[in-house]
CSV table of C-alpha atoms and ligand atoms in Angstrom, one decimal:
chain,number,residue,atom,x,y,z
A,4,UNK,CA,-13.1,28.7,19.1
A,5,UNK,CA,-10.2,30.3,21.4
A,6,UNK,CA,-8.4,31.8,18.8
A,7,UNK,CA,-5.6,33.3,20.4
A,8,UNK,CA,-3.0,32.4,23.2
A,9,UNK,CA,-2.2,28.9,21.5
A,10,UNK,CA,1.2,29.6,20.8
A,11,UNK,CA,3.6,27.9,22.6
A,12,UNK,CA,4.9,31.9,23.4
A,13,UNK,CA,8.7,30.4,23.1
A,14,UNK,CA,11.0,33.4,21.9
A,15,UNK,CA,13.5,32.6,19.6
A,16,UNK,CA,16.6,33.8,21.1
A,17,UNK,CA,17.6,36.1,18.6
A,18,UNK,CA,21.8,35.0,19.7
A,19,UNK,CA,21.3,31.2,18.3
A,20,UNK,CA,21.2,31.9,14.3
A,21,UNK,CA,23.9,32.6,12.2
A,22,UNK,CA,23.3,36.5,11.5
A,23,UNK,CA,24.7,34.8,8.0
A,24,UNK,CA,21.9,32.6,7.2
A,25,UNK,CA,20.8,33.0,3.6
A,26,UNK,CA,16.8,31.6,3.1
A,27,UNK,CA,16.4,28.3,1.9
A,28,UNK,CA,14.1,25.7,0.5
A,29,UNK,CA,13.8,22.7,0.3
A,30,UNK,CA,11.0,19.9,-0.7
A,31,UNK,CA,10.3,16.2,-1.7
A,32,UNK,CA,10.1,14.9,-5.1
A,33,UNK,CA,10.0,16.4,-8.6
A,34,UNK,CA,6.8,18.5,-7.7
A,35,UNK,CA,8.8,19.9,-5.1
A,36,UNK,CA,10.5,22.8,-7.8
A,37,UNK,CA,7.1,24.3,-8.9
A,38,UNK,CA,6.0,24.5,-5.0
A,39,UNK,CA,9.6,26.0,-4.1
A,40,UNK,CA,8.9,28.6,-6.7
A,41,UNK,CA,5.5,29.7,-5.2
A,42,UNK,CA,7.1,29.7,-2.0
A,43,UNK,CA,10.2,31.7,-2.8
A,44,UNK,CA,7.8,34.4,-4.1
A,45,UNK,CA,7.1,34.8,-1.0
A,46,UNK,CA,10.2,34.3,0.6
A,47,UNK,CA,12.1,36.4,-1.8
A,48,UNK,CA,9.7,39.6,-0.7
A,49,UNK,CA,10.6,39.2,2.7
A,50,UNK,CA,7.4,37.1,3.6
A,51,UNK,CA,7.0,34.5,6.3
A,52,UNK,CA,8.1,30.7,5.9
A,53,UNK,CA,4.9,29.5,7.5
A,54,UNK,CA,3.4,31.6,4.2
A,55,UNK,CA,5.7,30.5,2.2
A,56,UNK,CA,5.2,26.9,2.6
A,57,UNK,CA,1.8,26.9,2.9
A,58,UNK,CA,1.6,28.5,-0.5
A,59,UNK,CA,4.2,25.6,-1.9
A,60,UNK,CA,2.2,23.2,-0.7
A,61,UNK,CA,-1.1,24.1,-2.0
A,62,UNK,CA,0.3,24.2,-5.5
A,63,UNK,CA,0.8,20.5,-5.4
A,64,UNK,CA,-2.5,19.7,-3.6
A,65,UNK,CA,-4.3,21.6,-6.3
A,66,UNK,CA,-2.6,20.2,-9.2
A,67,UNK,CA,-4.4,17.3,-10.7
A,68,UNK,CA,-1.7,15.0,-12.1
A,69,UNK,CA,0.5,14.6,-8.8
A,70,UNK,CA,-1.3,10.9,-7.9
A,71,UNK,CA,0.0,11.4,-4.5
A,72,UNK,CA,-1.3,14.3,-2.5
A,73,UNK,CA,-4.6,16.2,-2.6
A,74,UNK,CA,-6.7,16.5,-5.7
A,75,UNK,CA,-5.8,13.7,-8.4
A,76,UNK,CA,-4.8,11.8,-5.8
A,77,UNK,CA,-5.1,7.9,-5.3
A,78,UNK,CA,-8.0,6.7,-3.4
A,79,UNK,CA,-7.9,4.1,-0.7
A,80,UNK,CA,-9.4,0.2,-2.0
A,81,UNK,CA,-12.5,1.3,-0.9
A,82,UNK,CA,-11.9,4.5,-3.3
A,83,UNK,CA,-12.0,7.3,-1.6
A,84,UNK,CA,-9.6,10.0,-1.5
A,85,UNK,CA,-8.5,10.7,2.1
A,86,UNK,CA,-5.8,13.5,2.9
A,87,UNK,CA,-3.4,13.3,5.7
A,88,UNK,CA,-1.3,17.3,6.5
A,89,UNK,CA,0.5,18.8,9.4
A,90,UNK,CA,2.7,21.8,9.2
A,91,UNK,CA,4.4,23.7,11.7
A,92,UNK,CA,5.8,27.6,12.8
A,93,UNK,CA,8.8,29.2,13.5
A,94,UNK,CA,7.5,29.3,16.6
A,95,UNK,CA,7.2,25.3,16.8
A,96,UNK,CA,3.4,25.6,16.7
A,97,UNK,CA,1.7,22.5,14.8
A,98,UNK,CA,-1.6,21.9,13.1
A,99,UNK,CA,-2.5,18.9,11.6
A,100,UNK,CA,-5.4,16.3,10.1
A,101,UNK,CA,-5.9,13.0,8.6
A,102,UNK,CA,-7.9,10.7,6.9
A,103,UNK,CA,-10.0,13.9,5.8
A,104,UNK,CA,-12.3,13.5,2.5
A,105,UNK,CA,-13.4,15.9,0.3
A,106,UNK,CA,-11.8,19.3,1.2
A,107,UNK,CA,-9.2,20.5,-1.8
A,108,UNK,CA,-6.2,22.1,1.0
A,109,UNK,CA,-6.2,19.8,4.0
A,110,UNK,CA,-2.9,22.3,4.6
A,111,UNK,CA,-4.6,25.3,5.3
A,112,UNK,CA,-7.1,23.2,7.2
A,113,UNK,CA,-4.1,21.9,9.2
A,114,UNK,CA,-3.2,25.7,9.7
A,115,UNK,CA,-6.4,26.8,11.0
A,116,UNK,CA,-6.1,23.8,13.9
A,117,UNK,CA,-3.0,25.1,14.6
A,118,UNK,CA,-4.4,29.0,14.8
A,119,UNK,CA,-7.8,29.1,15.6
A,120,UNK,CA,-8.2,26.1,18.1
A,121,UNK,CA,-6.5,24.6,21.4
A,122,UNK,CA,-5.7,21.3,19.2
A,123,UNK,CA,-3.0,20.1,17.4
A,124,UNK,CA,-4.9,17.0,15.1
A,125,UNK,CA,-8.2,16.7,13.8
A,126,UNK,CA,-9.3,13.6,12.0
A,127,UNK,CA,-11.9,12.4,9.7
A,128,UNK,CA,-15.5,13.8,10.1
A,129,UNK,CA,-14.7,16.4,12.7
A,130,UNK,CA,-12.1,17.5,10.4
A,131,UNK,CA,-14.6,18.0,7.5
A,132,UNK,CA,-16.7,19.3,9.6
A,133,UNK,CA,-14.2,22.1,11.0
A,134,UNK,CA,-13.2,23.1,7.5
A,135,UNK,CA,-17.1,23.8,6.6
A,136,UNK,CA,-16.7,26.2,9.4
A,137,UNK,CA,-14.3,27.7,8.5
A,138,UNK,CA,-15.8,28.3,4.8
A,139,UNK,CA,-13.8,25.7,3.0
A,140,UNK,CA,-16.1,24.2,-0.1
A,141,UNK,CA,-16.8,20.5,-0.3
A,142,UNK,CA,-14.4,19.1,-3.5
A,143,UNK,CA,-14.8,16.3,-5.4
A,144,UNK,CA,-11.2,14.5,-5.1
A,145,UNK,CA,-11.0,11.4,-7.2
A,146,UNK,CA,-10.3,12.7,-11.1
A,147,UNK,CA,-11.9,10.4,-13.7
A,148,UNK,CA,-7.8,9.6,-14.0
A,149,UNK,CA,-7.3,8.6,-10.5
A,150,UNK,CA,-10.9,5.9,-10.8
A,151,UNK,CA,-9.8,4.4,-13.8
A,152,UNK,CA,-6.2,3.6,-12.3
A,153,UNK,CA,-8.1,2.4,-9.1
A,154,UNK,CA,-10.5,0.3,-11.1
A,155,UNK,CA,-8.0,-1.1,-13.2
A,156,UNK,CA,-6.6,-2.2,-9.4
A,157,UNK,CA,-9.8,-3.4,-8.3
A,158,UNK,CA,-9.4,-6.3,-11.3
A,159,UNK,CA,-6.5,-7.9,-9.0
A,160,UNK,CA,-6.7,-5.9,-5.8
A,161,UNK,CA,-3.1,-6.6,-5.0
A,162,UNK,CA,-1.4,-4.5,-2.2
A,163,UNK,CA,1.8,-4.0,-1.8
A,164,UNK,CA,3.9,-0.4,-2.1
A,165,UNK,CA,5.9,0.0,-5.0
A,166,UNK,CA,9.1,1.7,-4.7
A,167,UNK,CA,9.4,5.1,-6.3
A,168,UNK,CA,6.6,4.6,-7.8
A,169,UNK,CA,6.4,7.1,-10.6
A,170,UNK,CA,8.7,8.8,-9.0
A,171,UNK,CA,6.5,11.1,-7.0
A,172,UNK,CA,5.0,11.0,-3.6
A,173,UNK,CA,3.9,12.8,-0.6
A,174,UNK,CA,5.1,16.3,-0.3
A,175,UNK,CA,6.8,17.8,2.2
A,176,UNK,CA,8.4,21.3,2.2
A,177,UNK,CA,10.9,23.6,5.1
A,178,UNK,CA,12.2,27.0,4.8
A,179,UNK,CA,14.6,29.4,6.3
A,180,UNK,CA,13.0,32.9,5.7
A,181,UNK,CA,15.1,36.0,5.6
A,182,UNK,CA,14.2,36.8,9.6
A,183,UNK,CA,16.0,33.6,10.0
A,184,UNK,CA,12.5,31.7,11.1
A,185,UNK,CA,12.0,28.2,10.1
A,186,UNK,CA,8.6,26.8,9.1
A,187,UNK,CA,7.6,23.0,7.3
A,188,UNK,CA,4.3,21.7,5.9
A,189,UNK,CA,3.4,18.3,5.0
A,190,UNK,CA,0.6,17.0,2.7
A,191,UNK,CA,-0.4,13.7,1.2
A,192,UNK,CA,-3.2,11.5,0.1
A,193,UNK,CA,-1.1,8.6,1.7
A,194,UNK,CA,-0.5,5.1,0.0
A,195,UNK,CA,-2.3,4.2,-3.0
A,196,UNK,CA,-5.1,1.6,-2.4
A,197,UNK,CA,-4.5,1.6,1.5
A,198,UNK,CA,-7.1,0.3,3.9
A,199,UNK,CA,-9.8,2.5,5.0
A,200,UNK,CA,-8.7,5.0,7.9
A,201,UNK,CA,-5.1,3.9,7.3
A,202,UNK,CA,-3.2,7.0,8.1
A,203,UNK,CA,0.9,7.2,8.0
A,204,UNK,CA,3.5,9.5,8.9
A,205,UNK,CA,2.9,12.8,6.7
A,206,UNK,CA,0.6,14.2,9.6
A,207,UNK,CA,2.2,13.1,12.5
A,208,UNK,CA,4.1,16.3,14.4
A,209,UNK,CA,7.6,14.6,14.7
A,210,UNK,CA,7.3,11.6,12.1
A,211,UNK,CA,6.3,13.5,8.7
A,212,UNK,CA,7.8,17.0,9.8
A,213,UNK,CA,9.5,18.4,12.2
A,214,UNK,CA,10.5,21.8,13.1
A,215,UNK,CA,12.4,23.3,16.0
A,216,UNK,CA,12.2,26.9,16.4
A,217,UNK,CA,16.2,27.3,17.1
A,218,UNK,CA,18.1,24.2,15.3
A,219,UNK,CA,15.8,23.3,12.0
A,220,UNK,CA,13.5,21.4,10.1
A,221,UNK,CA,13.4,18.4,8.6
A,222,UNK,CA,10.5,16.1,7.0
A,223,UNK,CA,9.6,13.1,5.3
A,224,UNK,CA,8.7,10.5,2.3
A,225,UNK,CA,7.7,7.0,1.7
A,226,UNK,CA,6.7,4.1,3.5
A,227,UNK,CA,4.9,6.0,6.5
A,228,UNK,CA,4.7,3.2,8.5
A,229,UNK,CA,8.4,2.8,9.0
A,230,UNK,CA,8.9,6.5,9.8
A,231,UNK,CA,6.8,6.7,12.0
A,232,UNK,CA,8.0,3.8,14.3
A,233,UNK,CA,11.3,6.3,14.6
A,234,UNK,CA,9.5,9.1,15.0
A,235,UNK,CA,12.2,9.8,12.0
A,236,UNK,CA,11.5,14.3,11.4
A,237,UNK,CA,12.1,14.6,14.9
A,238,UNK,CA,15.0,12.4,15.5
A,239,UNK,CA,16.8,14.2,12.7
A,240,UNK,CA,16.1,17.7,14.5
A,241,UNK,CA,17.2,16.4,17.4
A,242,UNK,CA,20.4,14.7,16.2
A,243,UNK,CA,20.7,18.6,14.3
A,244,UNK,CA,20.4,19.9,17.8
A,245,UNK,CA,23.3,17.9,19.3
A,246,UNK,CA,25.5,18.8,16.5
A,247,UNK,CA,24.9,16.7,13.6
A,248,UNK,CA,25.0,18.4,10.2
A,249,UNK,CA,21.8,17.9,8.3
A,250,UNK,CA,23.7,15.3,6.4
A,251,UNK,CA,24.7,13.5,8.9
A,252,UNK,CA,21.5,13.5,10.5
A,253,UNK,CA,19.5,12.2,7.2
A,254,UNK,CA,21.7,9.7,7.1
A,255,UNK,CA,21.4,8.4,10.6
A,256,UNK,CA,17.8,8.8,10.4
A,257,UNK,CA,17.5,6.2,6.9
A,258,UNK,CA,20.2,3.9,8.5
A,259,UNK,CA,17.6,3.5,12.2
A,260,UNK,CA,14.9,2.4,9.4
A,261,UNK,CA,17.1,0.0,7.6
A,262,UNK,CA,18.8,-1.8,10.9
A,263,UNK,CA,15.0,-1.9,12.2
A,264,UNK,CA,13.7,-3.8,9.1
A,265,UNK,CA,16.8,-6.0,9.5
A,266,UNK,CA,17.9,-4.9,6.3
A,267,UNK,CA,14.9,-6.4,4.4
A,268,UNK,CA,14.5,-2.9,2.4
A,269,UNK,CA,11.8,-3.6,0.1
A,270,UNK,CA,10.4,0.0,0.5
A,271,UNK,CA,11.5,3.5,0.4
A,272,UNK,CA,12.2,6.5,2.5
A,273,UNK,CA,13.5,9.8,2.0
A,274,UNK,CA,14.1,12.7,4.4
A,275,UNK,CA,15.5,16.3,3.3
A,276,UNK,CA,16.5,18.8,6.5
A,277,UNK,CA,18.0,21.9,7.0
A,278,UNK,CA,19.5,23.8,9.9
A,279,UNK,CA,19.9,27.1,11.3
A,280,UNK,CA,23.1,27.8,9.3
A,281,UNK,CA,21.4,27.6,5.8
A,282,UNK,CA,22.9,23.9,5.5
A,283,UNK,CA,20.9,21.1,3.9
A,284,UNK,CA,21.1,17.6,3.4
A,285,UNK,CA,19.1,14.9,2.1
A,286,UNK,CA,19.6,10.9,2.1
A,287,UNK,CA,17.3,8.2,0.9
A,288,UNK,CA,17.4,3.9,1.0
A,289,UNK,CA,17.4,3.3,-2.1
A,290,UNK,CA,18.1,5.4,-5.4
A,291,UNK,CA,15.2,7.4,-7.6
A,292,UNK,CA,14.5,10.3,-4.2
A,293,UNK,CA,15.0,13.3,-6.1
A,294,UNK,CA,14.6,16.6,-4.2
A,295,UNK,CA,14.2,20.7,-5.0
A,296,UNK,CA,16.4,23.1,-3.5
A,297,UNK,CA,16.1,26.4,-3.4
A,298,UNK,CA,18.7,28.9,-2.6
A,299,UNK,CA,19.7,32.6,-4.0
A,300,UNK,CA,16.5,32.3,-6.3
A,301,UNK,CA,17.9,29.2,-8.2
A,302,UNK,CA,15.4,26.2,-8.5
A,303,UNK,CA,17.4,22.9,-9.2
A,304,UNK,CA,16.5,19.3,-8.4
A,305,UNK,CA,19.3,16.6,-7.0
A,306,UNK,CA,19.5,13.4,-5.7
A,307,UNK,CA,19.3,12.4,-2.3
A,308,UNK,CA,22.3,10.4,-0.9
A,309,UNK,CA,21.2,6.4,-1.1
A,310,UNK,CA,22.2,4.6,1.8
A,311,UNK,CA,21.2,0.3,0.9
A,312,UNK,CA,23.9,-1.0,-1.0
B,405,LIG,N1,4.7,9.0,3.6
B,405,LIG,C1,3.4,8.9,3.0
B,405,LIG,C2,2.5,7.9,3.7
B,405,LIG,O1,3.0,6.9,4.2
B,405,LIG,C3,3.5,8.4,1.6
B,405,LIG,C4,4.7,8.8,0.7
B,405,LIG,O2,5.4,9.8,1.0
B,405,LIG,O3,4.9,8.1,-0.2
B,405,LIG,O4,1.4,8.2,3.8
């Protein structure tokens, strides 16, 4: 293992923040407000965003009725519970793996690819086999909740994403710590009943999350498949980084999807972002994205703009 001298050793010039900045959070979904309160413990003490959302995101991967990331989690048709995770610094360092089985916090195994090797994704076996190296236990992931659903499914074996379904999904969190360093983490057991080795957007460095070290951070939910093909995290940062507010740039990202799928929008995304000057925004294709902010210590949950109709 190298260990050391990965970082991409880009200083943040310390000129291109707003010395006015207050920290914020912000992540997907209804979950999204108990991992923004485990990360702004951190936050609140002065800690580190990269902490912060690793913390955040642990709490849903550990908690057993979110059907959509980590333990609990849906399995694919041949039932297995495969993870996909990437998070990323305030340095723009990225770690990330996929279609891993049986490890409990695929986001601190994504962190360790991002520390402690020359890599930026590990996949699979290698990945399971990395995180027994690195001391992680071997975790059963499929709750007796989670088989019945998916045998129950077997009895039809129909596949086709549902919209919102039950309102929670993959989760992705960013943050603006007091030192004015950004940092996002992404984590997901992907689409319910999806083909073996499918893997979608959450782990991708630039579709699921994105982070810039000087503009933002912005990251990602629902139909992986169609954020990816935009590469959406990064083209919000980017759009951020020309000038767009984080508004502005959520909504141009949604509206790229919906002219690609030639406005047949029988799925749904969500993206959340924020920017260097503590400003957030949020937009979604169709209604039901619901996101937790986090600002001043106040949890609260809104709803994303809704661009189709
Ligand atoms: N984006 C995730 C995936 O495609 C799933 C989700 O957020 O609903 O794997």
């Amino acid at each position: 293992m190298l260990g050391t001298g990965l970082a991409t050793g880009l200083k943040i010039p310390a000129d291109s923040y707003s010395k006015e900045s207050k920290p914020i959070i912000l992540s997907t979904w209804n979950h999204g407000l108990r991992a923004n309160e485990v990360a702004w413990d951190i936050i609140k003490k002065n800690g580190k965003a990269i902490d912060a959302v690793e913390a955040g995101v642990r709490e849903t991967e550990a908690d057993p009725k979110v059907s959509s990331v980590g333990l609990g989690g849906a399995p694919d048709r041949d039932g297995k519970v495969t993870l996909d995770a990437c998070i990323m610094n305030e340095l723009g360092d990225a770690g990330a793996v996929a279609f891993l089985q049986n490890i409990l916090h695929p986001i601190s195994l994504a962190r360790k690819v991002m520390e402690d090797t020359p890599h930026v994704m590990l996949v699979g076996l290698g990945a399971e086999k990395f995180a027994y190296e690195k001391g992680f236990k071997k975790t059963e992931l499929l709750t007796a909740k989670a088989k019945l659903a998916y045998e129950e499914w077997l009895k039809t074996s129909k596949y086709k994403p549902i919209i919102n379904i039950e309102n929670h999904d993959t989760i992705g969190q960013i943050a603006l710590d007091k030192h004015q360093h950004f940092s996002g983490a992404c984590t997901t057991s992907g689409l319910s009943y999806k083909m073996s080795g499918r893997v979608g957007d959450s782990p991708i460095i630039g579709a699921g999350l994105f982070v810039d070290p000087e503009y933002g951070a912005a990251t990602a939910t629902g139909l992986g498949e169609k954020v990816m093909k935009t590469l959406g995290s990064f083209l919000i940062v980017e759009l951020m980084r020309q000038g767009a507010s984080p508004q502005e740039a959520c909504e141009e990202g949604i509206k790229r999807i919906m002219k690609q799928a030639n406005n047949k929008l029988d799925f749904q995304i969500g993206y959340i972002a924020i920017d260097k000057n503590g400003h957030h925004g949020a937009a979604a294709v169709h209604k039901g994205f619901q996101y937790a902010i986090t600002q001043e210590g106040v949890h609260e949950l809104r709803d994303a703009k809704i661009m189709a109709g």
